[in-house]
PDB file of C-alpha atoms in Angstrom:
ATOM      1  CA  MET A   1     -45.958  35.452  -7.490  1.00 48.00           C
ATOM      2  CA  ASN A   2     -47.445  34.118  -4.250  1.00 50.00           C
ATOM      3  CA  ARG A   3     -50.187  32.475  -6.229  1.00 49.00           C
ATOM      4  CA  VAL A   4     -47.648  30.551  -8.371  1.00 46.00           C
ATOM      5  CA  ARG A   5     -45.727  29.581  -5.294  1.00 44.00           C
ATOM      6  CA  LYS A   6     -48.763  28.179  -3.616  1.00 51.00           C
ATOM      7  CA  THR A   7     -49.647  26.060  -6.658  1.00 58.00           C
ATOM      8  CA  LEU A   8     -46.212  24.399  -6.877  1.00 57.00           C
ATOM      9  CA  SER A   9     -45.542  21.549  -4.481  1.00 62.00           C
ATOM     10  CA  ARG A  10     -42.545  21.698  -2.234  1.00 62.00           C
ATOM     11  CA  ARG A  11     -40.819  19.026  -4.364  1.00 62.00           C
ATOM     12  CA  ALA A  12     -41.390  21.038  -7.543  1.00 60.00           C
ATOM     13  CA  ARG A  13     -39.976  24.175  -5.871  1.00 63.00           C
ATOM     14  CA  VAL A  14     -36.853  22.320  -4.735  1.00 57.00           C
ATOM     15  CA  ALA A  15     -36.395  20.774  -8.169  1.00 58.00           C
ATOM     16  CA  THR A  16     -36.836  24.170  -9.882  1.00 60.00           C
ATOM     17  CA  GLY A  17     -34.414  25.822  -7.478  1.00 61.00           C
ATOM     18  CA  GLY A  18     -31.852  23.088  -8.056  1.00 56.00           C
ATOM     19  CA  ALA A  19     -32.151  23.429 -11.819  1.00 57.00           C
ATOM     20  CA  VAL A  20     -31.674  27.199 -11.570  1.00 54.00           C
ATOM     21  CA  LEU A  21     -28.563  26.732  -9.402  1.00 53.00           C
ATOM     22  CA  ALA A  22     -27.165  24.187 -11.839  1.00 54.00           C
ATOM     23  CA  VAL A  23     -27.586  26.607 -14.776  1.00 55.00           C
ATOM     24  CA  VAL A  24     -25.921  29.410 -12.804  1.00 50.00           C
ATOM     25  CA  ALA A  25     -23.056  27.123 -11.785  1.00 51.00           C
ATOM     26  CA  VAL A  26     -22.469  25.894 -15.335  1.00 51.00           C
ATOM     27  CA  ALA A  27     -22.546  29.489 -16.647  1.00 53.00           C
ATOM     28  CA  GLY A  28     -20.140  30.592 -13.939  1.00 52.00           C
ATOM     29  CA  PHE A  29     -17.785  27.668 -14.688  1.00 47.00           C
ATOM     30  CA  GLY A  30     -17.734  28.585 -18.322  1.00 49.00           C
ATOM     31  CA  VAL A  31     -16.783  32.177 -17.535  1.00 45.00           C
ATOM     32  CA  VAL A  32     -14.027  31.070 -15.159  1.00 44.00           C
ATOM     33  CA  SER A  33     -12.751  28.510 -17.679  1.00 44.00           C
ATOM     34  CA  ALA A  34     -12.698  31.081 -20.443  1.00 45.00           C
ATOM     35  CA  ASN A  35     -10.832  33.526 -18.207  1.00 46.00           C
ATOM     36  CA  ALA A  36      -8.372  30.910 -17.053  1.00 47.00           C
ATOM     37  CA  SER A  37      -7.474  29.853 -20.557  1.00 48.00           C
ATOM     38  CA  ALA A  38      -7.244  33.332 -22.040  1.00 48.00           C
ATOM     39  CA  PRO A  39      -3.658  34.071 -20.941  1.00 51.00           C
ATOM     40  CA  ALA A  40      -2.441  30.657 -22.142  1.00 48.00           C
ATOM     41  CA  ALA A  41      -3.701  31.404 -25.623  1.00 48.00           C
ATOM     42  CA  THR A  42      -1.529  34.549 -25.857  1.00 51.00           C
ATOM     43  CA  SER A  43       1.548  32.859 -24.411  1.00 51.00           C
ATOM     44  CA  ALA A  44       4.220  31.544 -26.778  1.00 54.00           C
ATOM     45  CA  ALA A  45       5.185  28.752 -24.333  1.00 53.00           C
ATOM     46  CA  PRO A  46       3.749  25.276 -24.893  1.00 54.00           C
ATOM     47  CA  ALA A  47       0.760  24.324 -22.707  1.00 64.00           C
ATOM     48  CA  SER A  48       2.519  21.160 -21.559  1.00 74.00           C
ATOM     49  CA  ALA A  49       6.066  19.853 -21.598  1.00 77.00           C
ATOM     50  CA  THR A  50       7.396  16.369 -22.084  1.00 78.00           C
ATOM     51  CA  ALA A  51      10.010  15.272 -19.574  1.00 73.00           C
ATOM     52  CA  PRO A  52      13.183  13.763 -21.051  1.00 77.00           C
ATOM     53  CA  ALA A  53      13.633  10.080 -20.571  1.00 72.00           C
ATOM     54  CA  ARG A  54      16.496  10.593 -18.105  1.00 81.00           C
ATOM     55  CA  ALA A  55      14.136  12.529 -15.773  1.00 85.00           C
ATOM     56  CA  THR A  56      11.738   9.591 -15.232  1.00 80.00           C
ATOM     57  CA  THR A  57      11.870   6.069 -13.919  1.00 79.00           C
ATOM     58  CA  THR A  58       9.698   3.019 -14.332  1.00 78.00           C
ATOM     59  CA  SER A  59       9.030   0.728 -11.408  1.00 79.00           C
ATOM     60  CA  THR A  60       7.605  -2.775 -11.153  1.00 86.00           C
ATOM     61  CA  HIS A  61       4.931  -3.521  -8.566  1.00 88.00           C
ATOM     62  CA  LEU A  62       3.504  -6.752  -7.240  1.00 92.00           C
ATOM     63  CA  THR A  63      -0.138  -7.253  -8.145  1.00 95.00           C
ATOM     64  CA  ILE A  64      -2.763  -7.789  -5.477  1.00 97.00           C
ATOM     65  CA  ASP A  65      -3.275 -11.292  -6.864  1.00 97.00           C
ATOM     66  CA  ALA A  66       0.423 -12.148  -6.571  1.00 97.00           C
ATOM     67  CA  ALA A  67       0.623 -10.620  -3.104  1.00 98.00           C
ATOM     68  CA  THR A  68      -2.417 -12.593  -1.950  1.00 98.00           C
ATOM     69  CA  LYS A  69      -0.981 -15.829  -3.445  1.00 98.00           C
ATOM     70  CA  ALA A  70       2.322 -15.236  -1.628  1.00 98.00           C
ATOM     71  CA  ALA A  71       0.638 -14.504   1.694  1.00 98.00           C
ATOM     72  CA  GLN A  72      -1.618 -17.534   1.422  1.00 98.00           C
ATOM     73  CA  ALA A  73       1.308 -19.803   0.536  1.00 98.00           C
ATOM     74  CA  ALA A  74       3.247 -18.587   3.557  1.00 98.00           C
ATOM     75  CA  LEU A  75       0.245 -18.968   5.854  1.00 98.00           C
ATOM     76  CA  ASP A  76      -0.453 -22.488   4.505  1.00 98.00           C
ATOM     77  CA  ALA A  77       3.167 -23.491   5.121  1.00 98.00           C
ATOM     78  CA  ALA A  78       2.931 -22.288   8.717  1.00 98.00           C
ATOM     79  CA  GLU A  79      -0.349 -24.038   9.311  1.00 98.00           C
ATOM     80  CA  LYS A  80       1.110 -27.342   8.042  1.00 98.00           C
ATOM     81  CA  GLU A  81       3.613 -27.043  10.914  1.00 98.00           C
ATOM     82  CA  ASN A  82       0.879 -26.023  13.386  1.00 98.00           C
ATOM     83  CA  GLN A  83       2.259 -22.512  13.726  1.00 98.00           C
ATOM     84  CA  ARG A  84      -0.046 -19.515  14.347  1.00 98.00           C
ATOM     85  CA  VAL A  85       1.347 -16.614  12.400  1.00 98.00           C
ATOM     86  CA  THR A  86       0.483 -13.425  10.601  1.00 98.00           C
ATOM     87  CA  VAL A  87       1.799 -12.796   7.090  1.00 98.00           C
ATOM     88  CA  ALA A  88       2.208  -9.312   5.605  1.00 98.00           C
ATOM     89  CA  VAL A  89       3.141  -8.357   2.074  1.00 98.00           C
ATOM     90  CA  VAL A  90       4.252  -4.776   1.428  1.00 98.00           C
ATOM     91  CA  ASP A  91       5.071  -2.986  -1.829  1.00 97.00           C
ATOM     92  CA  ARG A  92       8.400  -1.345  -2.704  1.00 94.00           C
ATOM     93  CA  ASN A  93       7.469   1.718  -0.692  1.00 94.00           C
ATOM     94  CA  GLY A  94       6.540  -0.262   2.405  1.00 95.00           C
ATOM     95  CA  ASN A  95       2.802   0.149   1.949  1.00 96.00           C
ATOM     96  CA  THR A  96       0.812  -2.912   2.953  1.00 97.00           C
ATOM     97  CA  ILE A  97      -0.717  -4.783   0.028  1.00 98.00           C
ATOM     98  CA  VAL A  98      -2.191  -7.682   2.017  1.00 98.00           C
ATOM     99  CA  THR A  99      -2.036  -9.034   5.575  1.00 98.00           C
ATOM    100  CA  LEU A 100      -3.390 -12.445   6.602  1.00 98.00           C
ATOM    101  CA  ARG A 101      -3.677 -13.207  10.264  1.00 97.00           C
ATOM    102  CA  GLY A 102      -3.853 -16.947  10.902  1.00 97.00           C
ATOM    103  CA  ASP A 103      -6.260 -18.417  13.422  1.00 96.00           C
ATOM    104  CA  GLY A 104      -4.806 -18.006  16.887  1.00 97.00           C
ATOM    105  CA  ALA A 105      -1.993 -15.642  15.880  1.00 97.00           C
ATOM    106  CA  GLY A 106      -0.896 -13.310  18.656  1.00 96.00           C
ATOM    107  CA  PRO A 107      -1.909  -9.620  18.634  1.00 96.00           C
ATOM    108  CA  GLN A 108       1.725  -8.502  18.343  1.00 96.00           C
ATOM    109  CA  SER A 109       2.240 -10.557  15.195  1.00 97.00           C
ATOM    110  CA  TYR A 110       0.266  -8.231  12.960  1.00 97.00           C
ATOM    111  CA  GLU A 111       2.505  -5.179  13.369  1.00 97.00           C
ATOM    112  CA  SER A 112       5.644  -7.302  13.604  1.00 98.00           C
ATOM    113  CA  ALA A 113       4.932  -8.968  10.266  1.00 98.00           C
ATOM    114  CA  GLU A 114       4.369  -5.615   8.547  1.00 98.00           C
ATOM    115  CA  ARG A 115       7.531  -4.050  10.020  1.00 98.00           C
ATOM    116  CA  LYS A 116       9.612  -7.109   9.121  1.00 98.00           C
ATOM    117  CA  ALA A 117       8.310  -7.001   5.535  1.00 98.00           C
ATOM    118  CA  PHE A 118       9.105  -3.279   5.302  1.00 97.00           C
ATOM    119  CA  THR A 119      12.611  -3.860   6.610  1.00 97.00           C
ATOM    120  CA  ALA A 120      13.299  -6.636   4.101  1.00 97.00           C
ATOM    121  CA  VAL A 121      12.180  -4.603   1.105  1.00 97.00           C
ATOM    122  CA  ALA A 122      13.858  -1.404   2.297  1.00 95.00           C
ATOM    123  CA  TRP A 123      17.282  -3.129   2.479  1.00 95.00           C
ATOM    124  CA  ASN A 124      16.604  -5.797  -0.180  1.00 96.00           C
ATOM    125  CA  ALA A 125      17.819  -8.510   2.159  1.00 96.00           C
ATOM    126  CA  PRO A 126      16.334 -11.149   4.440  1.00 97.00           C
ATOM    127  CA  THR A 127      15.863  -9.779   7.927  1.00 97.00           C
ATOM    128  CA  SER A 128      17.999 -12.559   9.396  1.00 96.00           C
ATOM    129  CA  GLN A 129      21.014 -11.030   7.564  1.00 95.00           C
ATOM    130  CA  LEU A 130      20.030  -7.548   8.625  1.00 93.00           C
ATOM    131  CA  ALA A 131      19.772  -8.602  12.256  1.00 89.00           C
ATOM    132  CA  GLU A 132      23.433  -9.695  12.028  1.00 89.00           C
ATOM    133  CA  ARG A 133      24.375  -6.211  10.717  1.00 90.00           C
ATOM    134  CA  LEU A 134      23.163  -4.708  13.985  1.00 88.00           C
ATOM    135  CA  GLU A 135      26.420  -5.803  15.605  1.00 88.00           C
ATOM    136  CA  GLN A 136      28.354  -3.371  13.375  1.00 90.00           C
ATOM    137  CA  ALA A 137      25.674  -0.685  13.222  1.00 91.00           C
ATOM    138  CA  PRO A 138      23.409  -0.793  16.294  1.00 90.00           C
ATOM    139  CA  ASN A 139      21.708   2.489  15.323  1.00 91.00           C
ATOM    140  CA  LEU A 140      19.920   0.750  12.415  1.00 88.00           C
ATOM    141  CA  LYS A 141      17.254  -0.411  14.826  1.00 88.00           C
ATOM    142  CA  ASP A 142      16.355   3.248  15.436  1.00 91.00           C
ATOM    143  CA  ILE A 143      15.020   3.770  11.917  1.00 92.00           C
ATOM    144  CA  PRO A 144      11.219   4.230  12.147  1.00 93.00           C
ATOM    145  CA  GLY A 145       9.040   1.387  10.919  1.00 93.00           C
ATOM    146  CA  THR A 146      11.807  -1.208  10.899  1.00 95.00           C
ATOM    147  CA  LEU A 147      12.140  -4.423  12.846  1.00 96.00           C
ATOM    148  CA  PHE A 148      15.474  -6.228  12.651  1.00 94.00           C
ATOM    149  CA  LEU A 149      14.278  -9.674  13.607  1.00 95.00           C
ATOM    150  CA  ALA A 150      14.482 -12.735  11.365  1.00 97.00           C
ATOM    151  CA  GLY A 151      11.241 -13.538   9.555  1.00 98.00           C
ATOM    152  CA  ALA A 152      11.065 -11.615   6.274  1.00 98.00           C
ATOM    153  CA  VAL A 153      12.413 -11.735   2.735  1.00 98.00           C
ATOM    154  CA  PRO A 154      12.369  -9.364  -0.194  1.00 97.00           C
ATOM    155  CA  VAL A 155      10.735 -10.147  -3.512  1.00 97.00           C
ATOM    156  CA  THR A 156      12.784  -8.928  -6.438  1.00 94.00           C
ATOM    157  CA  ALA A 157      12.390  -8.303 -10.166  1.00 91.00           C
ATOM    158  CA  GLY A 158      15.630  -7.817 -12.080  1.00 87.00           C
ATOM    159  CA  ASN A 159      17.585  -7.634  -8.803  1.00 87.00           C
ATOM    160  CA  ALA A 160      15.441  -4.684  -7.668  1.00 91.00           C
ATOM    161  CA  PRO A 161      13.193  -5.111  -4.593  1.00 94.00           C
ATOM    162  CA  ILE A 162       9.509  -4.828  -5.445  1.00 95.00           C
ATOM    163  CA  ALA A 163       7.940  -6.206  -2.285  1.00 97.00           C
ATOM    164  CA  GLY A 164       8.643  -7.651   1.101  1.00 98.00           C
ATOM    165  CA  ILE A 165       7.026 -10.658   2.807  1.00 98.00           C
ATOM    166  CA  GLY A 166       7.084 -10.704   6.585  1.00 98.00           C
ATOM    167  CA  VAL A 167       5.917 -13.437   8.952  1.00 98.00           C
ATOM    168  CA  ALA A 168       5.577 -13.163  12.704  1.00 98.00           C
ATOM    169  CA  GLY A 169       4.238 -15.448  15.406  1.00 98.00           C
ATOM    170  CA  ALA A 170       6.222 -18.656  15.185  1.00 98.00           C
ATOM    171  CA  PRO A 171       8.516 -19.507  18.109  1.00 97.00           C
ATOM    172  CA  SER A 172      11.627 -18.556  16.138  1.00 97.00           C
ATOM    173  CA  GLY A 173      12.596 -16.051  13.487  1.00 96.00           C
ATOM    174  CA  ALA A 174      14.093 -18.889  11.491  1.00 97.00           C
ATOM    175  CA  LEU A 175      10.667 -20.503  11.177  1.00 98.00           C
ATOM    176  CA  ASP A 176       9.047 -17.153  10.321  1.00 98.00           C
ATOM    177  CA  GLU A 177      11.638 -16.586   7.609  1.00 98.00           C
ATOM    178  CA  LYS A 178      11.166 -20.118   6.285  1.00 98.00           C
ATOM    179  CA  PHE A 179       7.439 -19.436   5.796  1.00 98.00           C
ATOM    180  CA  ALA A 180       8.168 -16.048   4.214  1.00 98.00           C
ATOM    181  CA  GLN A 181      10.492 -17.715   1.745  1.00 98.00           C
ATOM    182  CA  VAL A 182       7.703 -20.110   0.736  1.00 98.00           C
ATOM    183  CA  GLY A 183       5.587 -17.031  -0.015  1.00 98.00           C
ATOM    184  CA  ALA A 184       8.340 -15.502  -2.158  1.00 97.00           C
ATOM    185  CA  GLU A 185       8.762 -18.738  -4.050  1.00 97.00           C
ATOM    186  CA  ALA A 186       5.001 -18.775  -4.750  1.00 96.00           C
ATOM    187  CA  VAL A 187       5.384 -15.435  -6.562  1.00 93.00           C
ATOM    188  CA  ALA A 188       8.215 -16.851  -8.676  1.00 86.00           C
ATOM    189  CA  ARG A 189       6.033 -19.725  -9.955  1.00 83.00           C
TER     190      ARG A 189
END
């Protein structure tokens, strides 16, 4: 055996060892698979079940292309007015789809835009309206991830929110929201 070992190069020994391990792994997987499926074969219950229609929902999501188009339209509108902003587009669940930081936008604008967008989609309302609600329910501002400042609008499909567009960095929330609305309108086109 030592004589064979000496005649094989190190590369050949590694390749041979790898091949042996692969064969052993495949054989072991086959045994485990056969054992795992054996009880199911004797069971009278179906292997899978189909959920009734009333137990599922279908949701609409904004595509990456539509989100990018919306963010770019909002950023372009801000740049036309010499405003340095960040634009964020989030999905129905508040996950960021795209964020564009304009040249010269402040460091705080990135997180602010995302939180505004999340707030708009979570309540399906422009954040300027939600900021007004704080007078009646000041604890709303304590909800994690939200920012009740004007500057974001929801994007809807069939009256259901599917995304939020938030803008931050302009000198007023009204300007931020104006740019966010341009982004939402770009999706509608």
